[in-house]
Every structure is written in C-alpha cells, then in structure tokens.
mmCIF file of C-alpha atoms and ligand atoms in Angstrom:
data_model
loop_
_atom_site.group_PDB
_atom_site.id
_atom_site.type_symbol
_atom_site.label_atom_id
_atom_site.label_comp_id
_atom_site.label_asym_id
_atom_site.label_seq_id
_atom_site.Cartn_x
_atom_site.Cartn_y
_atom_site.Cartn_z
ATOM 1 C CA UNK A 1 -14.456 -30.732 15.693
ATOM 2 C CA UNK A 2 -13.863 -33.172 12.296
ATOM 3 C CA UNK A 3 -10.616 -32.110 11.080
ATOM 4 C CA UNK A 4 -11.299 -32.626 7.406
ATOM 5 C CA UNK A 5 -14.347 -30.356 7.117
ATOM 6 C CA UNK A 6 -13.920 -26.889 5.585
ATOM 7 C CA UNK A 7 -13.980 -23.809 8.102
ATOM 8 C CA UNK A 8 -17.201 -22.105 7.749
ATOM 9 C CA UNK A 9 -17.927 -18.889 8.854
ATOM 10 C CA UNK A 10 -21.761 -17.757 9.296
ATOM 11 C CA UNK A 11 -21.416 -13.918 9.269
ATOM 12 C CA UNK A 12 -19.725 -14.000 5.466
ATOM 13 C CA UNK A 13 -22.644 -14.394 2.443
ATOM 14 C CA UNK A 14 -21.765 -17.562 0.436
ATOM 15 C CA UNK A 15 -22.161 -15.344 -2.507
ATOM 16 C CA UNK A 16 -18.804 -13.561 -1.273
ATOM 17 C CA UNK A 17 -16.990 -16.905 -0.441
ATOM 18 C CA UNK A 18 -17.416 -18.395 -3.883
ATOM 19 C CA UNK A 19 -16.603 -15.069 -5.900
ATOM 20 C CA UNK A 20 -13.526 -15.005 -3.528
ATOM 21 C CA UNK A 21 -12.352 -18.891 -3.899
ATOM 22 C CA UNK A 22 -12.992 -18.381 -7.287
ATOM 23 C CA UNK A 23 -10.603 -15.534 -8.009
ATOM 24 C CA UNK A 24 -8.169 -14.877 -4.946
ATOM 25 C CA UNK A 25 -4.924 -16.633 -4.419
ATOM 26 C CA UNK A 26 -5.042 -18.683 -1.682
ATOM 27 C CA UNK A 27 -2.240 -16.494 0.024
ATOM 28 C CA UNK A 28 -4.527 -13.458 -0.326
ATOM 29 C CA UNK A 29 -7.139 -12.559 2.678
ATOM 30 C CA UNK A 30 -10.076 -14.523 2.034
ATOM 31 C CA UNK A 31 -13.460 -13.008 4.045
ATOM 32 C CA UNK A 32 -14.393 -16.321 5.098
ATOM 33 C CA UNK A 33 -11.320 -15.988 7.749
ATOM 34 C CA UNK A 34 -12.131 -13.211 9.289
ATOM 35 C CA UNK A 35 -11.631 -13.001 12.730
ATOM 36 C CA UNK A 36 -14.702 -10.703 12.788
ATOM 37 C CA UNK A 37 -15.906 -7.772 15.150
ATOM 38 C CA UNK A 38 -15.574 -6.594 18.247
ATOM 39 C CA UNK A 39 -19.179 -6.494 18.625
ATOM 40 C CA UNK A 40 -20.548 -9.840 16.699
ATOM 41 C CA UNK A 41 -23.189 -8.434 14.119
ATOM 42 C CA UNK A 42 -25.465 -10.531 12.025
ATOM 43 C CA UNK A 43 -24.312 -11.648 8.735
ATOM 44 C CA UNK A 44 -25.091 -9.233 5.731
ATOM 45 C CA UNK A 45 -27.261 -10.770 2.896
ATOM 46 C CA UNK A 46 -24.957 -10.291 -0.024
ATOM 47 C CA UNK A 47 -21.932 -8.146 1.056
ATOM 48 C CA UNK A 48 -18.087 -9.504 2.310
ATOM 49 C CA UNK A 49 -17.211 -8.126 6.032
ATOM 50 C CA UNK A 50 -14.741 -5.525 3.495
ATOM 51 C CA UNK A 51 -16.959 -4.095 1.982
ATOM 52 C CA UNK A 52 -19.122 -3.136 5.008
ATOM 53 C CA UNK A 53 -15.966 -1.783 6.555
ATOM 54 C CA UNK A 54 -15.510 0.377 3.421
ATOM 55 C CA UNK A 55 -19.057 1.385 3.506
ATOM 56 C CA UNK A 56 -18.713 2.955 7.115
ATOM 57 C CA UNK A 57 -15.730 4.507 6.701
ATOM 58 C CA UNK A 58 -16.936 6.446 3.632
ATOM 59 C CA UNK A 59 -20.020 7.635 5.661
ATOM 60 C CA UNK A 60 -17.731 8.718 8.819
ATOM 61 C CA UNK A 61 -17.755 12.484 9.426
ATOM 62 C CA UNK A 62 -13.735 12.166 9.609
ATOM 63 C CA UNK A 63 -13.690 10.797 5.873
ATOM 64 C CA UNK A 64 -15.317 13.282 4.494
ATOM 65 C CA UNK A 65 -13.758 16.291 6.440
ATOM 66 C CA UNK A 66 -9.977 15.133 4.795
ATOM 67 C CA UNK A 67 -11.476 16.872 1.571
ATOM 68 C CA UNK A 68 -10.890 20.062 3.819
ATOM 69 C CA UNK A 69 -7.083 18.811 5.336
ATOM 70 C CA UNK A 70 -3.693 19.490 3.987
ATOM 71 C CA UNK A 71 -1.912 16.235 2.057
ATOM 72 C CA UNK A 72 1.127 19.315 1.393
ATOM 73 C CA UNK A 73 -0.258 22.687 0.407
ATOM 74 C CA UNK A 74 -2.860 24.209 2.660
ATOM 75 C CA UNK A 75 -5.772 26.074 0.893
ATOM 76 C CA UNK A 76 -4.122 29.133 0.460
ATOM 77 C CA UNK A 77 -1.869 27.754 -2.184
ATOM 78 C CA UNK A 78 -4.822 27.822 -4.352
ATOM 79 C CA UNK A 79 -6.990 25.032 -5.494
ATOM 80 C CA UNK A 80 -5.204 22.492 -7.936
ATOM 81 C CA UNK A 81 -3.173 20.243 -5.527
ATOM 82 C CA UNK A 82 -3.845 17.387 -3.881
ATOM 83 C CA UNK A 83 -5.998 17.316 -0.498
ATOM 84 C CA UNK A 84 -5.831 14.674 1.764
ATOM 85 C CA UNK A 85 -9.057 13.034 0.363
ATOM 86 C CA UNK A 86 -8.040 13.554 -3.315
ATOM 87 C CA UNK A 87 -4.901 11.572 -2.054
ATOM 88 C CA UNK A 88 -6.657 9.075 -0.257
ATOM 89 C CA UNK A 89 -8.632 8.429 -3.932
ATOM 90 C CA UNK A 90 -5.377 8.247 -5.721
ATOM 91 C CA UNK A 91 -4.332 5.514 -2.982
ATOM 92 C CA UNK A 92 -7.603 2.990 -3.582
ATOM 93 C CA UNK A 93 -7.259 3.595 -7.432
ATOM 94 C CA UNK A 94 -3.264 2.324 -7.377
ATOM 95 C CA UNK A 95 -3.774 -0.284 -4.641
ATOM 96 C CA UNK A 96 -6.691 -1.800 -6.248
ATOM 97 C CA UNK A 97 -5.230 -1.940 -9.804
ATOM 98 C CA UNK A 98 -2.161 -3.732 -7.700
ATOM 99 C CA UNK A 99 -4.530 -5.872 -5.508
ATOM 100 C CA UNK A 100 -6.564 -6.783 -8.587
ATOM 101 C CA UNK A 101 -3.438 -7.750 -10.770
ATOM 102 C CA UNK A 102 -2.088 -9.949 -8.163
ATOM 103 C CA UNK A 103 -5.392 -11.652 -7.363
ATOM 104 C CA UNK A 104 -5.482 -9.884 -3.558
ATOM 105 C CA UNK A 105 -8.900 -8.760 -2.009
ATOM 106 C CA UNK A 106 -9.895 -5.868 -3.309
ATOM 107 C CA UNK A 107 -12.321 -5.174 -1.198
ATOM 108 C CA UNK A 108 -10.079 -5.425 2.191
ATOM 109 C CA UNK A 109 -7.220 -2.815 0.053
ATOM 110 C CA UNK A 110 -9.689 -0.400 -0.336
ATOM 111 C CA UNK A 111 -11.040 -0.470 3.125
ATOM 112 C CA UNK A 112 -7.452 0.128 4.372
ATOM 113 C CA UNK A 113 -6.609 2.199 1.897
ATOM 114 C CA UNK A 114 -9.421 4.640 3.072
ATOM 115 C CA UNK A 115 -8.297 4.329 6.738
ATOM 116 C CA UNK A 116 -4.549 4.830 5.957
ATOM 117 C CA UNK A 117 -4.765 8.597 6.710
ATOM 118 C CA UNK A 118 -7.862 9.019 8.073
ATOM 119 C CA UNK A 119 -5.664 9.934 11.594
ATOM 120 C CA UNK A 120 -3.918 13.076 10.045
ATOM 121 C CA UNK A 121 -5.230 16.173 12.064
ATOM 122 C CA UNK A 122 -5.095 19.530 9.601
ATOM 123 C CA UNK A 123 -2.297 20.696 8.005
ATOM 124 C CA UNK A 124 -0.959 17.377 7.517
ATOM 125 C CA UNK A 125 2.662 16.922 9.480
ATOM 126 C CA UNK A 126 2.847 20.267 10.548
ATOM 127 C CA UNK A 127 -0.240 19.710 12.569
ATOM 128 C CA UNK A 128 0.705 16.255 13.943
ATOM 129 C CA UNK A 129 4.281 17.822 14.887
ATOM 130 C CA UNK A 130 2.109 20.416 17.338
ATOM 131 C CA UNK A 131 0.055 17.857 18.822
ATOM 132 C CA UNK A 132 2.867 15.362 19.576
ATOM 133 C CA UNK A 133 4.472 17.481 21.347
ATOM 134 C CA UNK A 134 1.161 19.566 23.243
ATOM 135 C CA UNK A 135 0.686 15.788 24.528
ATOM 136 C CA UNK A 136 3.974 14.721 24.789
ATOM 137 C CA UNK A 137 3.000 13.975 28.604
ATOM 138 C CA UNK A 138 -0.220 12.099 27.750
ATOM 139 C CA UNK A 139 2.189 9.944 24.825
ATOM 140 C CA UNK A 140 2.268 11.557 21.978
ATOM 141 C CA UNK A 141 0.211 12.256 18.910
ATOM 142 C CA UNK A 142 0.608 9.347 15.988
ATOM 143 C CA UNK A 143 -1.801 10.491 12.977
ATOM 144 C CA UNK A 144 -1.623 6.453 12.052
ATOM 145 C CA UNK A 145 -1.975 5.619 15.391
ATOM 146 C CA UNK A 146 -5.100 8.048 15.814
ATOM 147 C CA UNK A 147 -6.552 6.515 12.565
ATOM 148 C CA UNK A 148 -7.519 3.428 15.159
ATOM 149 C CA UNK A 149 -8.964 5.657 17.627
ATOM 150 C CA UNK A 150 -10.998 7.411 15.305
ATOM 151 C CA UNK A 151 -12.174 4.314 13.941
ATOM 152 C CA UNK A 152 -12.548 2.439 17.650
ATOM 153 C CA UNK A 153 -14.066 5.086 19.535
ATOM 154 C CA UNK A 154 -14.553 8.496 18.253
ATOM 155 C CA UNK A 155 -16.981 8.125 15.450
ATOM 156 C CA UNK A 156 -20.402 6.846 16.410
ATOM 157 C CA UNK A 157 -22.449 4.671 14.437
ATOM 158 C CA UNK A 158 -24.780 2.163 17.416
ATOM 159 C CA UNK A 159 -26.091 3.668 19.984
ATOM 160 C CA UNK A 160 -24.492 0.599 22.267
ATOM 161 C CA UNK A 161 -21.046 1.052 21.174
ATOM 162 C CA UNK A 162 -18.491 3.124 20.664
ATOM 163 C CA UNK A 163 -16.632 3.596 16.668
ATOM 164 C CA UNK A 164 -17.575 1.738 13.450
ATOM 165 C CA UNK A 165 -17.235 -1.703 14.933
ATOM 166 C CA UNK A 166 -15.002 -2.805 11.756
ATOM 167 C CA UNK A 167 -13.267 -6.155 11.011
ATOM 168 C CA UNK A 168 -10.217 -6.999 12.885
ATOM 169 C CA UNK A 169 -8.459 -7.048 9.674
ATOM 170 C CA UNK A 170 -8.885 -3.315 9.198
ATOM 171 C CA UNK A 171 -7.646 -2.726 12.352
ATOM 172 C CA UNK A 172 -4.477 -5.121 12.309
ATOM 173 C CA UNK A 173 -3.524 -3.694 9.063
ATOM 174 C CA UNK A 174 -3.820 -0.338 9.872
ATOM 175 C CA UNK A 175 -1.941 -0.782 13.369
ATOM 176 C CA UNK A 176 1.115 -2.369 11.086
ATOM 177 C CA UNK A 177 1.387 1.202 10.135
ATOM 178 C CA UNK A 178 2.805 2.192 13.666
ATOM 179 C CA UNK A 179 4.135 -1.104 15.528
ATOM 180 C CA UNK A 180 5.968 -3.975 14.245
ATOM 181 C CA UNK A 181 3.597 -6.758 14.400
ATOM 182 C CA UNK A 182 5.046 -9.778 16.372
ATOM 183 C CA UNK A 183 3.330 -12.107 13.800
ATOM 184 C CA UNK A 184 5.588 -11.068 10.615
ATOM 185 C CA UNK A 185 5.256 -9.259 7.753
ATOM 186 C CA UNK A 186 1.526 -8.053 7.225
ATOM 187 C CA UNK A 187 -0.915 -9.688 4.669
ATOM 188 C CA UNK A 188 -0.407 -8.700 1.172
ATOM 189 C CA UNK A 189 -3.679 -6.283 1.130
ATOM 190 C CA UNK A 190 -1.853 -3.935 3.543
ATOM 191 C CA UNK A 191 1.562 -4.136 1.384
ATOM 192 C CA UNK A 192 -0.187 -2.794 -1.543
ATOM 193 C CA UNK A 193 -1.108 0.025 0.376
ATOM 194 C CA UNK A 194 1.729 1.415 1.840
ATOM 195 C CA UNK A 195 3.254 0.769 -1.732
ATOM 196 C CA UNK A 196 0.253 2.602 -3.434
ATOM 197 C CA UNK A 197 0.587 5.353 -1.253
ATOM 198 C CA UNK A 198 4.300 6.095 -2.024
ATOM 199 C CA UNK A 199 3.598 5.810 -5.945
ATOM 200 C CA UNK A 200 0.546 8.406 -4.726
ATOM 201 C CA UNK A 201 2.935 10.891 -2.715
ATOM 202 C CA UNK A 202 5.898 10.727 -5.025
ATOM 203 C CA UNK A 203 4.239 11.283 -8.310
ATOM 204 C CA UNK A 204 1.403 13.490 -6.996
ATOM 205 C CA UNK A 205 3.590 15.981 -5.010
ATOM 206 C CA UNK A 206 5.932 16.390 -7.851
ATOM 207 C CA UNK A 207 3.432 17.710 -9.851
ATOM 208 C CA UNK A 208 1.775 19.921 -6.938
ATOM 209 C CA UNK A 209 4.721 21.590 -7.023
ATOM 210 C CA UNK A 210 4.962 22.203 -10.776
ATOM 211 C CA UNK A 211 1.843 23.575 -11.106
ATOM 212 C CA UNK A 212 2.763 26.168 -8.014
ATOM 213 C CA UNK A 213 6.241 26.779 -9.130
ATOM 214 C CA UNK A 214 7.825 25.776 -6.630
ATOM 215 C CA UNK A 215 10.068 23.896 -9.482
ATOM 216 C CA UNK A 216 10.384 23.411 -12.844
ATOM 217 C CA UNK A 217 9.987 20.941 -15.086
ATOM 218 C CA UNK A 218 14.029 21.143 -15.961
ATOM 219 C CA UNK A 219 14.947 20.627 -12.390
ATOM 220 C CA UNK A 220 12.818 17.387 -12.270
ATOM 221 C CA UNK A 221 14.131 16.254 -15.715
ATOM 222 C CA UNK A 222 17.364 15.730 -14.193
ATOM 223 C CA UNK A 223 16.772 13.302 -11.414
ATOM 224 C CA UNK A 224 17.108 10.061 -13.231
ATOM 225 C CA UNK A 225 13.740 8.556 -12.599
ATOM 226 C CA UNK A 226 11.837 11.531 -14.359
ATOM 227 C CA UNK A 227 14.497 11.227 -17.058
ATOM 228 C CA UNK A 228 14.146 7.930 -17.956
ATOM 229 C CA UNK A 229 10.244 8.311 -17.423
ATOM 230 C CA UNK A 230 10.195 10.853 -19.848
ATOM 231 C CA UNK A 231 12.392 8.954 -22.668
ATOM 232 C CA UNK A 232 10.399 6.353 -22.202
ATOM 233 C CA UNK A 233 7.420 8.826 -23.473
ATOM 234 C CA UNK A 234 9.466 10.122 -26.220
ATOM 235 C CA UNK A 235 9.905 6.564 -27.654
ATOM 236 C CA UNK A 236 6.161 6.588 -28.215
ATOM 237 C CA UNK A 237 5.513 10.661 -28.435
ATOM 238 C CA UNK A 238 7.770 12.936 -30.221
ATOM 239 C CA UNK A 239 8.158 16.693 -29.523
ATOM 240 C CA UNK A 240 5.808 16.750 -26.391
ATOM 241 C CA UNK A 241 6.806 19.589 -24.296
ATOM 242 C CA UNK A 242 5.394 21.795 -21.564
ATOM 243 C CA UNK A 243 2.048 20.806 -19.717
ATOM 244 C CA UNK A 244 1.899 17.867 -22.258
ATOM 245 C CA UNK A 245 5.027 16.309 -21.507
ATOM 246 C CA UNK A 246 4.396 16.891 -17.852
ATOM 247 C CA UNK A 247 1.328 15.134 -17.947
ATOM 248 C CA UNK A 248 2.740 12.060 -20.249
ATOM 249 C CA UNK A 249 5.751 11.814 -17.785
ATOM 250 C CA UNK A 250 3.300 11.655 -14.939
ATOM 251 C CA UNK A 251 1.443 9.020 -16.508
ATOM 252 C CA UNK A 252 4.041 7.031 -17.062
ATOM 253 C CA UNK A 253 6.201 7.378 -13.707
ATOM 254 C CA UNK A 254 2.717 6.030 -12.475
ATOM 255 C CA UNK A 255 2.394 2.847 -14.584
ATOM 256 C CA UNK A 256 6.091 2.297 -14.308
ATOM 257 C CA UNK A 257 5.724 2.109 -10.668
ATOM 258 C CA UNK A 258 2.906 0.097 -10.509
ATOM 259 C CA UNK A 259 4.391 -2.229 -13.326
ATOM 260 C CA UNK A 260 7.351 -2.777 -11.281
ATOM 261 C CA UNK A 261 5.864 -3.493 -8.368
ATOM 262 C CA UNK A 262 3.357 -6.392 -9.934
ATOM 263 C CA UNK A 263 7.122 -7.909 -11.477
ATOM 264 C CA UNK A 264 8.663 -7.638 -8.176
ATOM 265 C CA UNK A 265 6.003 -8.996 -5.973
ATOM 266 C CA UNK A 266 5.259 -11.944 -8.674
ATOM 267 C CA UNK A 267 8.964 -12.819 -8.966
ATOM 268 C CA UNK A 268 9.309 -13.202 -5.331
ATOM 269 C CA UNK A 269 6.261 -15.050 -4.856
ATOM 270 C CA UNK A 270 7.328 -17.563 -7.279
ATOM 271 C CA UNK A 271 10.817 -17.892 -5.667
ATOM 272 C CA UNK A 272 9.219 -17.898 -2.392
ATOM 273 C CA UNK A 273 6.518 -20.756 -3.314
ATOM 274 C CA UNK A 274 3.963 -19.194 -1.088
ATOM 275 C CA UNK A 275 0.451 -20.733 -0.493
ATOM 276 C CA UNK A 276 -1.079 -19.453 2.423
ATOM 277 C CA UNK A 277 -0.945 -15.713 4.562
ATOM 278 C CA UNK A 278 1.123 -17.178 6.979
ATOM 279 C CA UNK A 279 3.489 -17.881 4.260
ATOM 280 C CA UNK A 280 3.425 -13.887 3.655
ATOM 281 C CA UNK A 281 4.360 -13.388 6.888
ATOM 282 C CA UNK A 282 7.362 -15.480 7.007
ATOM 283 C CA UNK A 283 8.464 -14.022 3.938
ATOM 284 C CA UNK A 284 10.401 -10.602 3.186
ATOM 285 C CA UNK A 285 8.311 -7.634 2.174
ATOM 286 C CA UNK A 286 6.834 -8.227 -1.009
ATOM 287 C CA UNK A 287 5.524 -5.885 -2.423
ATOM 288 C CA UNK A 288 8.234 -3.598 -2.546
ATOM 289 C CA UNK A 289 10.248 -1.661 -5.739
ATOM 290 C CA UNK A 290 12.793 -3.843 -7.578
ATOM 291 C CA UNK A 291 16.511 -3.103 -7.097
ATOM 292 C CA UNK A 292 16.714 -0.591 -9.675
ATOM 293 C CA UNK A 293 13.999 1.553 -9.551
ATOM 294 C CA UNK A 294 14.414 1.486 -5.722
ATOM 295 C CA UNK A 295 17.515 4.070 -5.900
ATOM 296 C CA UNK A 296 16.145 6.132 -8.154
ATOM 297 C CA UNK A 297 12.789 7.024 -6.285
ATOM 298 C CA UNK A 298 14.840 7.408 -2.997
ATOM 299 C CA UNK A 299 16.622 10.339 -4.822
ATOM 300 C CA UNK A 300 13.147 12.057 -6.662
ATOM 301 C CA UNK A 301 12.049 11.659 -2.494
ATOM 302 C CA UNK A 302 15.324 13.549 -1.280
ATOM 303 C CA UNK A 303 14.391 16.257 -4.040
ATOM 304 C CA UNK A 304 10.886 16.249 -2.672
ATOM 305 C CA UNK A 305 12.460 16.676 0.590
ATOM 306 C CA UNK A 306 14.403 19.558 -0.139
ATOM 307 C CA UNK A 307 13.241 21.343 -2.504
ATOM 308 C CA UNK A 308 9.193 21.079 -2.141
ATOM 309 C CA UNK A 309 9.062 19.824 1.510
ATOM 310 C CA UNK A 310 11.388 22.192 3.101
ATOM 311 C CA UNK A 311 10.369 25.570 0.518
ATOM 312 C CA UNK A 312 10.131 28.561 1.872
ATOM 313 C CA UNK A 313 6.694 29.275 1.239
ATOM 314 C CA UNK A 314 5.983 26.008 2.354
ATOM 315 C CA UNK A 315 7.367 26.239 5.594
ATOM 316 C CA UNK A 316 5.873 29.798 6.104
ATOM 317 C CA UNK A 317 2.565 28.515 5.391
ATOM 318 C CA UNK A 318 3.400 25.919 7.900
ATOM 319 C CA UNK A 319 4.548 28.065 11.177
ATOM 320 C CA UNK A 320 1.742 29.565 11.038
ATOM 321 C CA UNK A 321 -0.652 26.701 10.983
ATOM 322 C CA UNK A 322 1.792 25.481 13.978
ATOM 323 C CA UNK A 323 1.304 28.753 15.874
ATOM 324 C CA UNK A 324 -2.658 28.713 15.730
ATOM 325 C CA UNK A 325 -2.846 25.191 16.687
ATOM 326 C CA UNK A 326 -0.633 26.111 19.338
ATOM 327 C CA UNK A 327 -2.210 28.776 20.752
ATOM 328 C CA UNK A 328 -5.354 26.864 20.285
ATOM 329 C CA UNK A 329 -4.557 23.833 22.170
ATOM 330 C CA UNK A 330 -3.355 26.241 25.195
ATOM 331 C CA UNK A 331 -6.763 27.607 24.704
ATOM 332 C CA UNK A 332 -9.042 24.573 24.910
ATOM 333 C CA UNK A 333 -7.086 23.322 27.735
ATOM 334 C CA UNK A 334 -7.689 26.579 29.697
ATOM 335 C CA UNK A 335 -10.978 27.372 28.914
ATOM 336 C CA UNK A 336 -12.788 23.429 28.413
ATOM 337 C CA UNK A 337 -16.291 25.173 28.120
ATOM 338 C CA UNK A 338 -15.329 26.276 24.859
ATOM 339 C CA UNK A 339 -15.572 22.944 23.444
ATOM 340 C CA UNK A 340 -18.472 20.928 22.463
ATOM 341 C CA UNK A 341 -19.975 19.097 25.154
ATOM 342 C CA UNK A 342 -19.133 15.836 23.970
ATOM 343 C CA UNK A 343 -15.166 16.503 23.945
ATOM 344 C CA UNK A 344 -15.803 17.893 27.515
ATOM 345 C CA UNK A 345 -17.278 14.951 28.529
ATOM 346 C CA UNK A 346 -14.825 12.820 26.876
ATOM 347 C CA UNK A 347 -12.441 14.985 28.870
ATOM 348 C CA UNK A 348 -13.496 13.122 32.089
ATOM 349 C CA UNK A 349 -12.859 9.828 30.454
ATOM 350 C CA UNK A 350 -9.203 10.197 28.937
ATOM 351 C CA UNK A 351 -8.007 13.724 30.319
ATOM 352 C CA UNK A 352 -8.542 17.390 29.311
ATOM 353 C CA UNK A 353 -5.315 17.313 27.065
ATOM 354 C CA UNK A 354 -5.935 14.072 24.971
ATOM 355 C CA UNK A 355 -9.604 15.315 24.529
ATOM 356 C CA UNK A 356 -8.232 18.949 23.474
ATOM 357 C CA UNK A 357 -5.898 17.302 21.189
ATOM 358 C CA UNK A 358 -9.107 14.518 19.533
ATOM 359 C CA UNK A 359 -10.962 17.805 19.019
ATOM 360 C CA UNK A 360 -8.443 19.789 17.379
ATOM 361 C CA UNK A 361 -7.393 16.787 15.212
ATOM 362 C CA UNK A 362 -10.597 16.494 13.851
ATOM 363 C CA UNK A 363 -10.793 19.920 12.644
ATOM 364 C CA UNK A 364 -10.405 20.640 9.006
ATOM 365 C CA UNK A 365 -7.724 23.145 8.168
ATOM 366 C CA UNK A 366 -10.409 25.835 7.680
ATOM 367 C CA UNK A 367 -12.076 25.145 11.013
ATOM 368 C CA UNK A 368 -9.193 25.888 12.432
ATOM 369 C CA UNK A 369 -8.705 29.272 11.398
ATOM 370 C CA UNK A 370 -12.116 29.825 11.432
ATOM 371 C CA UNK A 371 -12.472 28.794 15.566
ATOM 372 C CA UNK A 372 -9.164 31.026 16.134
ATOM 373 C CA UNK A 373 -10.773 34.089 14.324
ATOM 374 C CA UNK A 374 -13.811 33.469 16.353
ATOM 375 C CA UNK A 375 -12.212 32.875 19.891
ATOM 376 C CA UNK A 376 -8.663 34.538 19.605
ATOM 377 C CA UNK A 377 -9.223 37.474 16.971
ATOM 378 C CA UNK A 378 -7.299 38.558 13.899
ATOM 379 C CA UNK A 379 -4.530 34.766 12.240
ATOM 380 C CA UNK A 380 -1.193 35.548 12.814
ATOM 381 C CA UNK A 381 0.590 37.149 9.860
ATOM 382 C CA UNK A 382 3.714 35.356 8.091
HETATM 383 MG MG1 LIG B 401 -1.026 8.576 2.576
#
C-alpha cells in the first residue's frame, strides 16, 4: 500500500468522480468513498453508487404505495393536502436546493430523502402508535427504523438476495434517524434532510389545515413567524389578501427557512474550519435554524400541535384508523391463512406477529379499509 497514491475505488464511473471533485466540498460525501454494498455489484458505466440507490428506491412497490398513506389527513379529508409521497417530493426539492447551495451531494440527499419515510405504515402516526404497541413484545414498531427493513429485506429486486442491496451510506444515514451514531454527528447530506423535512412539515401542514378549515388565516397571522413572513411580503406586495396572501406567505416562510439555514450552516462552517466528513462529525449540528428563527418555528410547531395535530376531526379520523388496524392485526395473527403466502412464510422466519405487523405496514390507507370491509364487514363509524 504507497501512502501517497490517491484512493481509488473501481465500482464508481470516473465520469462521477471528476464531476464530484470538481464541484463538492471536500467535507461533503464524495462517491468515490463509499463503503459500498452488501452484496459487491459491478461498477455502473456512467452513474454514482447515489444515484442507483435513488433509482431503486423510486421503482420499490413501498415508494410508490406512500402516494396512497396519510402524511396528516387521511383521504377522507378530501383531496388537496399533502400525502406522504407529495411530502416526500417537497423533502428532495428543499434538501437538494440546500445540498446544491452548500456544494453537498445531491445525489446521496435525494436518495435519503426518498427513504426518510418510506417506513411509515398508513395513517401516518396513528398507525405506527397501533403497531408499536400490537408488537410491543416482539420490540416495537419504529416507522424510521422499518424504513431499513423495508429497504434490507422486504422489497425484492435479485433473485439471490434479499432488499435493494443499496450503499451503506443510505443505510447509515437513514439509521441516524433512530440511534445516536457512536461516530458523531452524521454527514452533512443527512442534515439537510432532517432540516428539509421540518421546513416540509411546518409550512406544508399549516396550509393543509387552511385549506380544510381547521384554522384561519388570522389565527396563523399571529404567531410571530407567519407575521413577520407575511410583512416581509407586504414590503414587496401591497394589499394581497385571502388565498393570495396565503400563498405569498407560504412562499416566503419557505425561502426564509431555507435562506437561514444556508447562513447558518455557512457561518458555522467557516468558524468551524472544516475540511473533511470527519470534521462534520466532530462538529455541532450544522445545519440547523439560527438563534432567532429557531424560537419562532418551535411556537408555529406547538400551534401545529394543538390546534391541527390534536383537532377534533383529526383525532376522530384517527381512532378509527387505530381501531381497524387493531382489530386487523388481532385478525391476521389469528387467522395467518388470510395473508399472502409470502408474509406466512416470512412468519416462520421472524414470528407470526412481526410478519402481521410488515404486512399491515405496507398497506396503503385504502387497503386497509378495503381488507377490513372484505374480511370483517361494515368500518366502524365515528
Ligand atoms: Mg418526513
């Protein structure tokens, strides 16, 4: 081994290692330091490890069934909010304008960024709350936890192996979402995310609940973050009101996030003198909002919280997706034969519960209701 020569990896295109030591930082994850798959593949002719990753997870049954799971409202709220795959867009779209700004790999964010929630079973937390504690013997149900088992065993793509067989990136990042890593703060790429995905949540549910009246417009304008957020509008936009000021204050609660996270993150990595990604992980969180914005989204959350979160409609809606799961899980476990082969096979493998609950967290909210109509008669009324 010569010290002095460059690490070279041969599963990572050369067309991907140039474009990437052209433009990343050297503290961002470059692909040529992978530590690669589980199952070594070939390398690909022209694409980064990334963007294979990204490719797979876009094609995975589980990806495309979020269009069809709850990120807050459940179908019957109508068809303008947010579902979990609209939110999952939302995500890639922040993170990546983030990643890109700060020089990051783009094509590692987006990978992650798809994977983030790719664990939630339907009807978002009210779902995971029923499984957690149907398997509280068998150690609980994490949707960020079950991302990884989705993505490690549960979806098929080889005949030879079980899961997508992604980059150990993917998964390291992802598993920062559930256990302190021992080796420090996590790469940059997986900061953005979690920070994209709060800009996501607390801009997106805000206006979810506008548009189902849940609140108004006046109740919002007095936490201080939508109040400044819309001053700032009226500096540029007289006399807006209504939808239009809604959707200008929207807008700009957006790009003020995402503005003041780039500032942040930039200050500290000049005060921090970082160079490499172990650098990131000695450092403090980065990417993170400054000291004064901070505050203020903490209180638009607490509103979230109690006024949209804990509604009453809300929570209706949500004891009775809780009670069909329920009953359904109690179901499956009694009667196995009901499922499809595979989960009864799996059953074998892992136990009948943790198989019941990988089945029913793969269901789409419709499913759901659509197996209990089939196999336990008429949904329970609210
Ligand atoms: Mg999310």
């Amino acid at each position: 081994m010569h010290g002095h020569e460059p690490f070279t990896s041969p599963s990572v295109a050369d067309a991907v290692v140039d474009r990437e030591a052209a433009w990343l930082v050297s503290y961002a994850v470059h692909s040529i330091h992978t530590a690669g798959r589980k199952y070594p593949e070939p390398p690909h002719e022209f694409c980064g490890p990334y963007e294979i990753d990204r490719d797979r997870i876009v094609r995975s049954a589980a990806c495309r069934r979020l269009s069809h799971k709850t990120q807050v409202f459940t179908g019957e709220f109508g068809d303008y909010h947010r579902t979990r795959l609209t939110h999952t867009l939302e995500v890639i779209s922040f993170a990546r304008a983030l990643g890109r700004t700060l020089r990051l790999n783009e094509d590692l964010i987006e990978a992650l960024a798809l994977v983030h929630d790719l664990g939630h079973p339907p009807f978002g937390h009210a779902g995971e709350a029923v499984l957690d504690e149907c398997l509280s013997a068998e150690g609980g149900f994490c949707h960020n936890r079950h991302a990884l088992r989705i993505v490690d065993v549960l979806e098929r793509r080889d005949r030879r192996f079980d899961g997508l067989n992604l980059s150990q990136e993917i998964i390291d990042g992802q598993r920062t979402r559930f256990e302190p890593s021992a080796a420090g703060q996590p790469p940059l790429e997986v900061q953005v995310v979690d920070a994209a995905d709060s800009v996501a949540y607390d801009t997106h549910d805000a206006d979810d609940a506008l548009e189902l009246g849940l609140v108004t417009l006046e109740d919002l304008l007095e936490l201080p973050l939508w109040q400044e957020a819309a001053r700032r509008v009226g500096r540029r936009q007289e006399h807006l009101g209504g939808k239009n000021l809604r959707r200008a204050v929207l807008g700009e609660l957006i790009q003020w996030q995402l503005a003041d996270l780039v500032e942040h993150a930039r200050c500290q990595i000049r005060l921090q003198d970082l160079t490499t990604v172990a650098d990131v992980r000695h450092a403090q969180p980065l990417v993170v909002a400054g000291d004064r914005l901070a505050p203020m989204k903490q209180a638009l959350e607490e509103f979230l919280r109690e006024r949209v979160y804990r509604h009453r409609d809300v929570l209706r809606s949500r004891q009775r997706a809780q009670s069909v799961l329920r009953q359904l899980f109690a179901l499956f476990c009694r009667s196995p034969e009901l499922m499809p082969p595979g989960f009864q096979n799996r059953a074998r493998q892992v136990g009948l519960p943790r198989s019941v609950g990988d089945y029913l967290a793969g269901m789409t909210d419709r499913y759901v209701y659509k197996q209990f109509r089939r196999l336990l008669g008429r949904l329970p009324t609210d």
